[in-house]
Coordinates of C-alpha atoms in Angstrom, one line a residue:
M328 CA 52.2 -4.2 3.9
R329 CA 49.7 -3.0 6.5
K330 CA 47.9 -0.8 4.0
R331 CA 47.5 -3.8 1.7
K332 CA 45.9 -6.0 4.4
T333 CA 43.5 -3.2 5.3
R334 CA 42.5 -2.7 1.7
I335 CA 41.9 -6.4 1.3
I336 CA 39.7 -6.5 4.5
I337 CA 37.7 -3.5 3.3
T338 CA 37.3 -5.0 -0.1
R339 CA 36.0 -8.3 1.4
I340 CA 33.6 -6.5 3.6
L341 CA 32.2 -4.5 0.7
E342 CA 31.9 -7.7 -1.4
A343 CA 30.0 -9.4 1.4
I344 CA 27.6 -6.4 1.6
V345 CA 27.0 -6.5 -2.2
L346 CA 26.5 -10.3 -2.1
L347 CA 24.0 -10.1 0.8
S348 CA 22.1 -7.3 -0.9
G349 CA 21.9 -9.3 -4.1
I350 CA 20.6 -12.4 -2.2
A351 CA 18.0 -10.2 -0.4
L352 CA 16.8 -8.8 -3.8
L353 CA 16.5 -12.3 -5.2
L354 CA 14.5 -13.5 -2.2
L355 CA 12.1 -10.5 -2.6
Q356 CA 11.4 -11.8 -6.1
S357 CA 10.3 -15.3 -4.9
P358 CA 6.5 -15.8 -4.8
G359 CA 6.6 -17.2 -1.3
V360 CA 8.4 -14.2 0.2
Q361 CA 6.1 -11.7 -1.7
T362 CA 3.0 -13.6 -0.5
K363 CA 4.1 -13.5 3.1
L364 CA 5.1 -9.8 2.9
T365 CA 1.8 -9.0 1.3
Q366 CA -0.2 -10.8 3.9
N367 CA 1.6 -8.9 6.7
I368 CA 0.9 -5.6 4.9
I369 CA -2.8 -6.4 4.5
K370 CA -3.1 -7.3 8.2
I371 CA -1.7 -3.9 9.1
A372 CA -4.0 -2.1 6.6
E373 CA -7.1 -3.9 7.8
K374 CA -6.4 -2.6 11.3
Y375 CA -7.0 0.9 10.0
I376 CA -10.0 0.3 7.6
D377 CA -13.2 -1.6 8.1
A378 CA -12.8 -3.7 5.0
E379 CA -11.4 -6.9 3.7
I380 CA -8.8 -6.7 1.0
Q381 CA -8.6 -9.5 -1.6
F382 CA -6.5 -10.1 -4.7
S383 CA -5.5 -13.0 -6.9
R384 CA -1.9 -12.0 -7.5
I385 CA 0.7 -9.5 -6.5
K386 CA 4.1 -8.8 -7.8
F387 CA 6.7 -6.5 -6.3
A388 CA 9.7 -5.3 -8.3
P389 CA 12.0 -3.8 -5.6
F390 CA 12.2 -0.1 -5.5
T391 CA 10.2 0.4 -8.8
T392 CA 6.8 -1.2 -9.3
L393 CA 3.9 -2.9 -7.5
I394 CA 1.4 -4.8 -9.6
V395 CA -1.9 -6.1 -8.2
K396 CA -4.3 -8.3 -10.1
D397 CA -8.0 -8.8 -9.3
L398 CA -8.1 -6.4 -6.4
A399 CA -11.3 -6.2 -4.3
V400 CA -12.0 -4.0 -1.2
I401 CA -15.1 -5.3 0.5
D402 CA -16.9 -3.5 3.3
K403 CA -17.1 -5.7 6.4
H404 CA -20.3 -4.1 7.7
P405 CA -22.2 -2.9 4.7
E406 CA -25.3 -0.8 5.2
S407 CA -26.8 -1.9 1.9
E408 CA -26.7 -5.1 -0.2
L409 CA -23.8 -3.6 -2.2
D410 CA -20.7 -4.6 -0.2
T411 CA -17.8 -4.2 -2.7
L412 CA -16.3 -0.7 -2.4
L413 CA -13.7 -1.1 -5.1
S414 CA -12.6 -3.7 -7.6
A415 CA -10.0 -3.6 -10.3
Q416 CA -8.6 -6.2 -12.7
H417 CA -5.1 -4.7 -12.8
I418 CA -3.3 -2.0 -10.9
S419 CA 0.2 -1.0 -11.5
A420 CA 2.0 1.6 -9.3
T421 CA 5.5 2.9 -9.9
F422 CA 7.5 4.7 -7.2
T423 CA 10.9 5.5 -6.0
L424 CA 12.6 4.6 -2.7
K425 CA 12.7 8.4 -1.8
G426 CA 8.9 8.5 -2.3
L427 CA 8.3 5.6 0.0
L428 CA 10.4 7.0 2.7
A429 CA 9.0 10.6 2.6
K430 CA 8.4 12.0 6.0
K431 CA 5.7 14.5 4.9
G432 CA 2.4 13.5 3.3
G433 CA 2.8 9.7 3.5
V434 CA 3.8 7.5 0.5
H435 CA 4.4 9.3 -2.9
L436 CA 3.7 7.3 -6.0
D437 CA 5.0 8.4 -9.4
R438 CA 2.3 6.8 -11.5
V439 CA -0.7 4.6 -11.0
K440 CA -2.4 2.8 -13.9
A441 CA -5.6 0.9 -13.2
E442 CA -7.6 -1.2 -15.6
G443 CA -11.1 -2.6 -15.2
V444 CA -12.0 -0.5 -12.2
N445 CA -15.4 -0.5 -10.6
L446 CA -16.0 2.0 -7.8
N447 CA -19.3 1.8 -5.9
L448 CA -20.4 4.8 -3.9
V449 CA -23.5 4.2 -1.7
I450 CA -25.1 7.2 0.0
Y451 CA -26.6 6.3 3.3
D452 CA -29.6 7.8 5.1
T453 CA -27.8 9.7 7.8
T454 CA -30.7 9.4 10.2
A455 CA -30.2 5.6 10.3
T456 CA -26.4 5.5 10.4
R457 CA -23.5 7.7 11.6
Y458 CA -21.8 7.6 8.2
E459 CA -22.7 9.5 5.1
N460 CA -21.6 6.9 2.6
N461 CA -19.7 3.6 2.3
F462 CA -16.3 5.3 1.9
S463 CA -16.7 7.1 5.2
S464 CA -17.8 3.8 6.7
V465 CA -14.9 1.8 5.5
F466 CA -12.3 4.4 6.4
M467 CA -14.2 5.3 9.6
I468 CA -14.5 9.0 8.9
Q469 CA -17.1 10.5 11.2
E470 CA -19.4 13.2 9.8
K471 CA -18.5 16.6 11.0
S472 CA -21.2 19.0 12.2
D473 CA -22.1 21.9 9.9
E474 CA -20.0 24.4 11.9
Q475 CA -16.9 22.3 11.6
K476 CA -17.0 21.4 7.9
E477 CA -14.1 23.0 6.0
I478 CA -13.4 23.4 2.3
P479 CA -10.0 22.0 1.5
D480 CA -7.4 24.3 0.0
L481 CA -6.9 22.8 -3.4
F482 CA -4.6 25.4 -4.9

């Protein structure tokens, strides 16, 4: 009798966990939750880069795919009249939960597909600014002196 009550209690707890997980996944699919989540992620990203991130639509399929439409990364302090660093009509990135939680090397994506991409590289006069180009300006990468420059190990 006691084993049966214990089994019923454990079953009810597991049912509640599955039900709450299902509700959470449904909430993640709603546009309002995705918009709020995305706004928070963009606020965090803009703390680390000197650019504004804009997009028209974003869709997140939990644990599998992220789709962004009409993405634009705009330099907040451009050194030239060309302020858009990157624009894309459609970006789709697939990933696994294991890749998102990787401890080494940041986030790992399985596949990224981009359509309608426009990438603008502007080389600056280094005597007038402390950055070599608009990428180093946006990502705040200071130019190293000639003695410190290293060639990355690609293989």
